[in-house]
mmCIF file of C-alpha atoms in Angstrom:
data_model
loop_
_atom_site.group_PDB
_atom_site.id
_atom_site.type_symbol
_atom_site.label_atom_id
_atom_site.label_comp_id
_atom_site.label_asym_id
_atom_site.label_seq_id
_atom_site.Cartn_x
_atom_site.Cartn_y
_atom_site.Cartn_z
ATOM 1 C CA UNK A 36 -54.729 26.900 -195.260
ATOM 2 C CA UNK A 37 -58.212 26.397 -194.354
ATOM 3 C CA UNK A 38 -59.993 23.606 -196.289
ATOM 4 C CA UNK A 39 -63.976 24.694 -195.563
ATOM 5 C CA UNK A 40 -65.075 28.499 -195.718
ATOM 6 C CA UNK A 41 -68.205 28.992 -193.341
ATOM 7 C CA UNK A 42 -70.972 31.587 -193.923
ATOM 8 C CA UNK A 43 -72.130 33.781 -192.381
ATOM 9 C CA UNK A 44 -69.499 34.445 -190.351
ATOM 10 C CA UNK A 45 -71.922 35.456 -187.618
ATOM 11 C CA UNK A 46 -75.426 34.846 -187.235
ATOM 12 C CA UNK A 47 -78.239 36.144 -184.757
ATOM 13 C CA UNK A 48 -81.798 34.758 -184.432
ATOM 14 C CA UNK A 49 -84.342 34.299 -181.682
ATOM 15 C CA UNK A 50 -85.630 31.272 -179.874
ATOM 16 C CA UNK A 51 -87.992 29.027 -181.940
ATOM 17 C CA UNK A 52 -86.301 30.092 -185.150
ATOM 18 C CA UNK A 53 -84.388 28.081 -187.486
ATOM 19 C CA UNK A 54 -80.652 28.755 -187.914
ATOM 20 C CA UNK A 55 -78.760 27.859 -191.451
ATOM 21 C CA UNK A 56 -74.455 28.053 -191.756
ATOM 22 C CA UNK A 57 -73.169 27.244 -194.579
ATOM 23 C CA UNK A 58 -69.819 25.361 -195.554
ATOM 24 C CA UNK A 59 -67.760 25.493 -198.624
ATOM 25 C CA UNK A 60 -64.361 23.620 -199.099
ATOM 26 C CA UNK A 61 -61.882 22.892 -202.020
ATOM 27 C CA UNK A 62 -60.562 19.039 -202.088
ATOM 28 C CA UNK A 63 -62.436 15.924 -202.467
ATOM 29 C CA UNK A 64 -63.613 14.577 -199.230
ATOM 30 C CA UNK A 65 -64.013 11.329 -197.449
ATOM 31 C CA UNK A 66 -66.949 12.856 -195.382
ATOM 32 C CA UNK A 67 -67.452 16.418 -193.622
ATOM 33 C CA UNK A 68 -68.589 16.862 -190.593
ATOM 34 C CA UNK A 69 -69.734 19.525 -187.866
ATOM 35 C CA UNK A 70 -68.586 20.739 -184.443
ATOM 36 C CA UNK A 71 -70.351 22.759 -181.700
ATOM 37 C CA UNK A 72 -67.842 24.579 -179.283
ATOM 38 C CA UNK A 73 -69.100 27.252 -176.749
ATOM 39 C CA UNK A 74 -67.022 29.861 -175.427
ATOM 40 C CA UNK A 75 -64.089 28.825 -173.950
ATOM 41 C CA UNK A 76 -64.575 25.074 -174.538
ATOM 42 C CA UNK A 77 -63.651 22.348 -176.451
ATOM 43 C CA UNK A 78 -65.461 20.989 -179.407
ATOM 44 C CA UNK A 79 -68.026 18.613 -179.286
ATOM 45 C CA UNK A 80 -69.031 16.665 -182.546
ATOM 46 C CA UNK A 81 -72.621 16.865 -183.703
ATOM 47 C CA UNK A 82 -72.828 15.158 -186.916
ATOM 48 C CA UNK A 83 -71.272 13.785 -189.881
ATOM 49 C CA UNK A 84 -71.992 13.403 -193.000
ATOM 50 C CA UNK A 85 -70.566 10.949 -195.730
ATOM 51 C CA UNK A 86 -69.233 11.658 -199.240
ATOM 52 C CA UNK A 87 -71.629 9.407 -200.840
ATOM 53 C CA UNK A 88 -74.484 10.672 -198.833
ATOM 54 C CA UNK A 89 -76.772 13.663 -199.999
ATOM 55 C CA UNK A 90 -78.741 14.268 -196.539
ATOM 56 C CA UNK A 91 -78.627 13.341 -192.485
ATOM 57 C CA UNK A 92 -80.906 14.499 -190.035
ATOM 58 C CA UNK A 93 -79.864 13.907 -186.323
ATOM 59 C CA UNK A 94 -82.565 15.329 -184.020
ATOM 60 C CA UNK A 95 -83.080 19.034 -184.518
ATOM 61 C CA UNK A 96 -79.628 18.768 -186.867
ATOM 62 C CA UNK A 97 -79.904 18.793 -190.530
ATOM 63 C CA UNK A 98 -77.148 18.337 -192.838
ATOM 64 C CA UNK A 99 -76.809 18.308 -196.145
ATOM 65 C CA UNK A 100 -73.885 18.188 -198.780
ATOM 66 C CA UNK A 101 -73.252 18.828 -202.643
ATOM 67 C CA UNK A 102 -69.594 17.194 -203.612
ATOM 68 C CA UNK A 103 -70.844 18.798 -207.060
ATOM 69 C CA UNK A 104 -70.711 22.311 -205.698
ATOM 70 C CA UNK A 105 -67.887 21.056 -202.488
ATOM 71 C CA UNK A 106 -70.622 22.999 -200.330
ATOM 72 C CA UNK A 107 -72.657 21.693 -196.956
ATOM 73 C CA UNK A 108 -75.687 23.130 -194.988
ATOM 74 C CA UNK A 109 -76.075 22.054 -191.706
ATOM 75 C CA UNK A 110 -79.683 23.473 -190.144
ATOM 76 C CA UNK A 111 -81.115 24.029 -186.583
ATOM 77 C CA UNK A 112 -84.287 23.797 -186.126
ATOM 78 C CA UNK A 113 -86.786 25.388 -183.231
ATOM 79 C CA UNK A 114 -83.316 26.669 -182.043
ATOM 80 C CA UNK A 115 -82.764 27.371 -178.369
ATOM 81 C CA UNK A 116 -81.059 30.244 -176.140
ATOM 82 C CA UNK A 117 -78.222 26.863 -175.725
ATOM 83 C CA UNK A 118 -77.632 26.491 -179.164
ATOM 84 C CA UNK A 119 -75.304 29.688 -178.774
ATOM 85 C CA UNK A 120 -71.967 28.481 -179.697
ATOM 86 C CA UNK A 121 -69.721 28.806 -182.896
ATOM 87 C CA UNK A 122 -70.664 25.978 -185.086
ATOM 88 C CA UNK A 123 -67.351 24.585 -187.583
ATOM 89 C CA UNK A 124 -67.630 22.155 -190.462
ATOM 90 C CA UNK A 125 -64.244 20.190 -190.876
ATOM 91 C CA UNK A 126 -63.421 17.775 -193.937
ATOM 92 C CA UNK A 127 -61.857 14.176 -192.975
ATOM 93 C CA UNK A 128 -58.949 13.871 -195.349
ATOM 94 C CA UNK A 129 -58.365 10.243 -194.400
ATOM 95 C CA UNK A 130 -54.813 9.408 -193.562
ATOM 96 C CA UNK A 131 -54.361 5.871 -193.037
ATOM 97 C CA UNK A 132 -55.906 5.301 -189.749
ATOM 98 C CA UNK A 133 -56.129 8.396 -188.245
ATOM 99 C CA UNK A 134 -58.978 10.988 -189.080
ATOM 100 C CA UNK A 135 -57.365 13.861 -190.240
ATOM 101 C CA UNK A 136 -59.494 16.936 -190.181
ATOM 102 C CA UNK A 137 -59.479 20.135 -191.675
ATOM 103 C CA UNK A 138 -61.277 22.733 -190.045
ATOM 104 C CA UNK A 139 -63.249 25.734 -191.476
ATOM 105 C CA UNK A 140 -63.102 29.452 -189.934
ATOM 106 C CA UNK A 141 -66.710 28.816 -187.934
ATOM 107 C CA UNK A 142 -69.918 30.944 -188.110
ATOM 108 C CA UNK A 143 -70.938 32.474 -184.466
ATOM 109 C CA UNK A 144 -74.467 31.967 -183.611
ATOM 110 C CA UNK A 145 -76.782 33.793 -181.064
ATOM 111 C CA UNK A 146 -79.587 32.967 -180.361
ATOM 112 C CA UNK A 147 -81.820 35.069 -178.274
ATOM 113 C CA UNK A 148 -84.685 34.832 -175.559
ATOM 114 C CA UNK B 664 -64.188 9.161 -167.518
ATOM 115 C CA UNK B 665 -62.268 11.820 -167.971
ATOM 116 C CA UNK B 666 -62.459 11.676 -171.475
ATOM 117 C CA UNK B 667 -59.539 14.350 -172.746
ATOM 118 C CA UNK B 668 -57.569 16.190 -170.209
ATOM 119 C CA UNK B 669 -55.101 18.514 -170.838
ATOM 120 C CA UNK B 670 -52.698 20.084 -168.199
ATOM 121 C CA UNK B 671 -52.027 23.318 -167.489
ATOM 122 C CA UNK B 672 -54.908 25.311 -168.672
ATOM 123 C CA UNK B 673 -53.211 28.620 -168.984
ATOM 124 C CA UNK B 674 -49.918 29.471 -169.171
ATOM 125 C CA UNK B 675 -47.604 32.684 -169.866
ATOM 126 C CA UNK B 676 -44.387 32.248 -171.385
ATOM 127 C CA UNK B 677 -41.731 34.619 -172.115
ATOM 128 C CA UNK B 678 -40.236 34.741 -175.220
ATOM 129 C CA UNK B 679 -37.637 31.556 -175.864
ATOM 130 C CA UNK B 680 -38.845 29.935 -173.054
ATOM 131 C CA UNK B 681 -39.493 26.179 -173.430
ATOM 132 C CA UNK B 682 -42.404 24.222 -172.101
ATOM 133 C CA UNK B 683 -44.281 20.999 -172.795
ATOM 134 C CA UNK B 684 -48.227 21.246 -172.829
ATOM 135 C CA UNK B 685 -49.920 17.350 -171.913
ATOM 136 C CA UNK B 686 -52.668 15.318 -172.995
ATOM 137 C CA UNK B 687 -54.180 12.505 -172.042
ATOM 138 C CA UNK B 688 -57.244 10.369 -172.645
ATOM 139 C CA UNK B 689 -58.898 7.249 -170.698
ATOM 140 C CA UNK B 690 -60.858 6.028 -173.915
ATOM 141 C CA UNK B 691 -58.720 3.801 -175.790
ATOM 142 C CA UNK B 692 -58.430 5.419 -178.714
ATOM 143 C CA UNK B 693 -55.916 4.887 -181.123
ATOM 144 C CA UNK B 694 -55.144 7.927 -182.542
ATOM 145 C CA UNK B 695 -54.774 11.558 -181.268
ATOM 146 C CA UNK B 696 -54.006 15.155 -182.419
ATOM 147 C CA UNK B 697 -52.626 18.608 -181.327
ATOM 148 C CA UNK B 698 -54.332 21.367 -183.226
ATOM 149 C CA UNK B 699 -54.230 25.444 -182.544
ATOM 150 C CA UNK B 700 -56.626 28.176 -182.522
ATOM 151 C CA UNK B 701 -55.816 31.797 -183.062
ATOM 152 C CA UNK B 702 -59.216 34.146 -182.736
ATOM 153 C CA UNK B 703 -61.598 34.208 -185.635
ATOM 154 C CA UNK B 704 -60.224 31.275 -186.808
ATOM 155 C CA UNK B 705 -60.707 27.466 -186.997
ATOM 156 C CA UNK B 706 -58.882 24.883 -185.630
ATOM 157 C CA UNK B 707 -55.182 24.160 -187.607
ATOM 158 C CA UNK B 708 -53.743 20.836 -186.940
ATOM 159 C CA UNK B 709 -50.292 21.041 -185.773
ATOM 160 C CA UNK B 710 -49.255 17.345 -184.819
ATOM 161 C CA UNK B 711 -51.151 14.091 -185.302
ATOM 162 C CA UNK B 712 -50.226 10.212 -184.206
ATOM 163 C CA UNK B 713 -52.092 7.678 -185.987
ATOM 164 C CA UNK B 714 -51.163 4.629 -183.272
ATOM 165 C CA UNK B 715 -49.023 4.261 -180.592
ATOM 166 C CA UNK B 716 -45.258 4.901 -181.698
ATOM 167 C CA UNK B 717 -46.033 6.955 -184.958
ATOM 168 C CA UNK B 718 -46.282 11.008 -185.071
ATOM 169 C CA UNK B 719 -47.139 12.818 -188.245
ATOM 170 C CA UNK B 720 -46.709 16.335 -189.261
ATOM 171 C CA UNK B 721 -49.746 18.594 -189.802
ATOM 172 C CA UNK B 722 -50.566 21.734 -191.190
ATOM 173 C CA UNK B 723 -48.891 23.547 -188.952
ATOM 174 C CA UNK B 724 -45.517 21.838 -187.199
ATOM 175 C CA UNK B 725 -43.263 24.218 -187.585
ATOM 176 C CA UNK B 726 -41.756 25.341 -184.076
ATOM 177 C CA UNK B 727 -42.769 22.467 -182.036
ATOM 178 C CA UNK B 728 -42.236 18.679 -181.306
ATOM 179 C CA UNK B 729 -44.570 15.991 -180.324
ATOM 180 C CA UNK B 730 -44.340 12.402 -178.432
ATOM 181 C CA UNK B 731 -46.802 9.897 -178.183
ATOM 182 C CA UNK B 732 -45.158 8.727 -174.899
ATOM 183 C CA UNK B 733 -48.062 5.566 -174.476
ATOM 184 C CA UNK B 734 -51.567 5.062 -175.904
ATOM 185 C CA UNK B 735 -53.144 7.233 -173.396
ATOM 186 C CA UNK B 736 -50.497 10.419 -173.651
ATOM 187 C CA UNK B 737 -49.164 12.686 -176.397
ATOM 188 C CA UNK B 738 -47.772 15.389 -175.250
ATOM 189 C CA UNK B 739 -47.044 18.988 -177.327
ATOM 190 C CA UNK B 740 -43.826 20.401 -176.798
ATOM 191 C CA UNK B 741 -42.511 23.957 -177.593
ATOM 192 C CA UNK B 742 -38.710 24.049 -177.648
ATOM 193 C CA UNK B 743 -38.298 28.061 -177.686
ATOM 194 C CA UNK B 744 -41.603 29.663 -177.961
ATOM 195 C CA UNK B 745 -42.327 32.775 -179.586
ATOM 196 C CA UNK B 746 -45.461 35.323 -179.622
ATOM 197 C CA UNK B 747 -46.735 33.969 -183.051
ATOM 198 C CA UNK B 748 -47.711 30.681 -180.875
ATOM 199 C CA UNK B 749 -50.011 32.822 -178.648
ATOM 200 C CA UNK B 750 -52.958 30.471 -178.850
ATOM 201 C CA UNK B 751 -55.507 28.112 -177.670
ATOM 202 C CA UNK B 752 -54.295 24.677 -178.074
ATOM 203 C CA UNK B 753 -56.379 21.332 -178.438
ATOM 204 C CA UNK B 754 -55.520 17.703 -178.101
ATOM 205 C CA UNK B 755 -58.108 15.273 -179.763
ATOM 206 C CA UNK B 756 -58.471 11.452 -179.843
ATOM 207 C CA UNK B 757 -60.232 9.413 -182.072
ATOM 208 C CA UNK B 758 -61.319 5.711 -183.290
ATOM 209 C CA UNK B 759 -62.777 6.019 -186.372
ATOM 210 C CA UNK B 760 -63.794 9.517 -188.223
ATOM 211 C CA UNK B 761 -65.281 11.453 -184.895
ATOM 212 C CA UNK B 762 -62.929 13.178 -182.838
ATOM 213 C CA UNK B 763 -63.024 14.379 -179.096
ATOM 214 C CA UNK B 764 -61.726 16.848 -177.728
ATOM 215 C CA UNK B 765 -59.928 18.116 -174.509
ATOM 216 C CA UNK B 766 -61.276 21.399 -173.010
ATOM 217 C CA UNK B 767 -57.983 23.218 -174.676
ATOM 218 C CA UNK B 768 -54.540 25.261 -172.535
ATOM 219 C CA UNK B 769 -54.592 29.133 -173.209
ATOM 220 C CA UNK B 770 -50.906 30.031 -173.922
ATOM 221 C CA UNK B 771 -49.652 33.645 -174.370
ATOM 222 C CA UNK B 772 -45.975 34.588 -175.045
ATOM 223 C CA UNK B 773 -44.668 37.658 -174.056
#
């Protein structure tokens, strides 16, 4: 099952604007973190965010989590026509050594010229 | 660096056919991970191995078999596949809580 629920599912804005997804999940958490992946690719970690931590910025990133609520922001600022890419929050249920994430269903963004 | 590779990129199977998809990585990480993802949907971890010699179960393991052959390689094997494992699958390393990932193989079964 999926851990983190991510709205909106898709999102369109234009260049310059600021883009906000929102994550929700249902377990305690060692930290949460989010993932970029364009089409057809891989994903590529952007930020992450701890459980004892309230806020993180990371250049144009902003993150920002609520263990009271189990809920996460993560903002994009001034965003730009290569910011299009699904963006996924994933919880780190810490298992032993390895980092054992669960990943949440994504929200698409486009961002046009 | 290479980072995470994964060999092939696409493949078609036919129904009961067996294959073994491969990963490997050239950053000396410790642990890595096999996850799948169906459209729409996020990424469901399927096979993890926290060190060299150790596997784990997932979320997801039923219908395949891992081995974490040396550090560097952990390879995802599917014994007698079936269309329900039409997917996109990822390998991942990591060190400490980050993860990278390989650029993913596109498998469809007929």
């Amino acid at each position: 099952s999926q851990q983190g629920e991510e709205d909106p599912q898709a999102l369109s804005i234009q260049e310059g604007e600021n883009a906000t997804m929102n994550c929700s999940y249902k377990t305690s958490i060692n930290n949460l973190q989010w993932y970029r992946q364009n089409s057809g690719r891989g994903l590529v970690h952007l930020i992450l965010i701890r459980s004892n931590e309230r806020e993180k910025h990371s250049g144009r990133l902003r993150v920002t989590l609520d263990t009271s609520k189990k809920s996460s922001s993560l903002l994009i600022t001034a965003s730009r026509a290569a910011d299009t890419a699904s963006y996924f929050c994933a919880t780190d249920d810490r298992a032993g050594t390895a980092s054992k994430l669960t990943f949440g269903t994504g929200t698409r963004l486009q961002v046009t010229l | 660096n290479a980072g995470v590779t994964q060999t092939p990129k696409f493949q078609v199977l036919k129904t009961g056919q067996s294959m073994t998809l491969q990963c490997a990585q050239d950053m000396n990480h410790n642990s890595m991970y096999w996850y799948r993802q169906d459209p729409g949907m996020g990424l469901r971890l399927i096979y993890y191995s926290a060190s060299e010699g150790t596997t784990d179960k997932g979320e997801v393991p039923n219908g395949y078999n891992v081995s974490r052959l040396n550090k560097r390689e952990f390879s995802l094997r599917l014994e007698s596949a079936a269309p329900s494992q039409t997917s996109v699958y990822f390998c991942a390393t990591s060190r400490g809580h980050e993860q990278y990932f390989g650029p993913g193989t596109r498998l469809t079964v007929t």
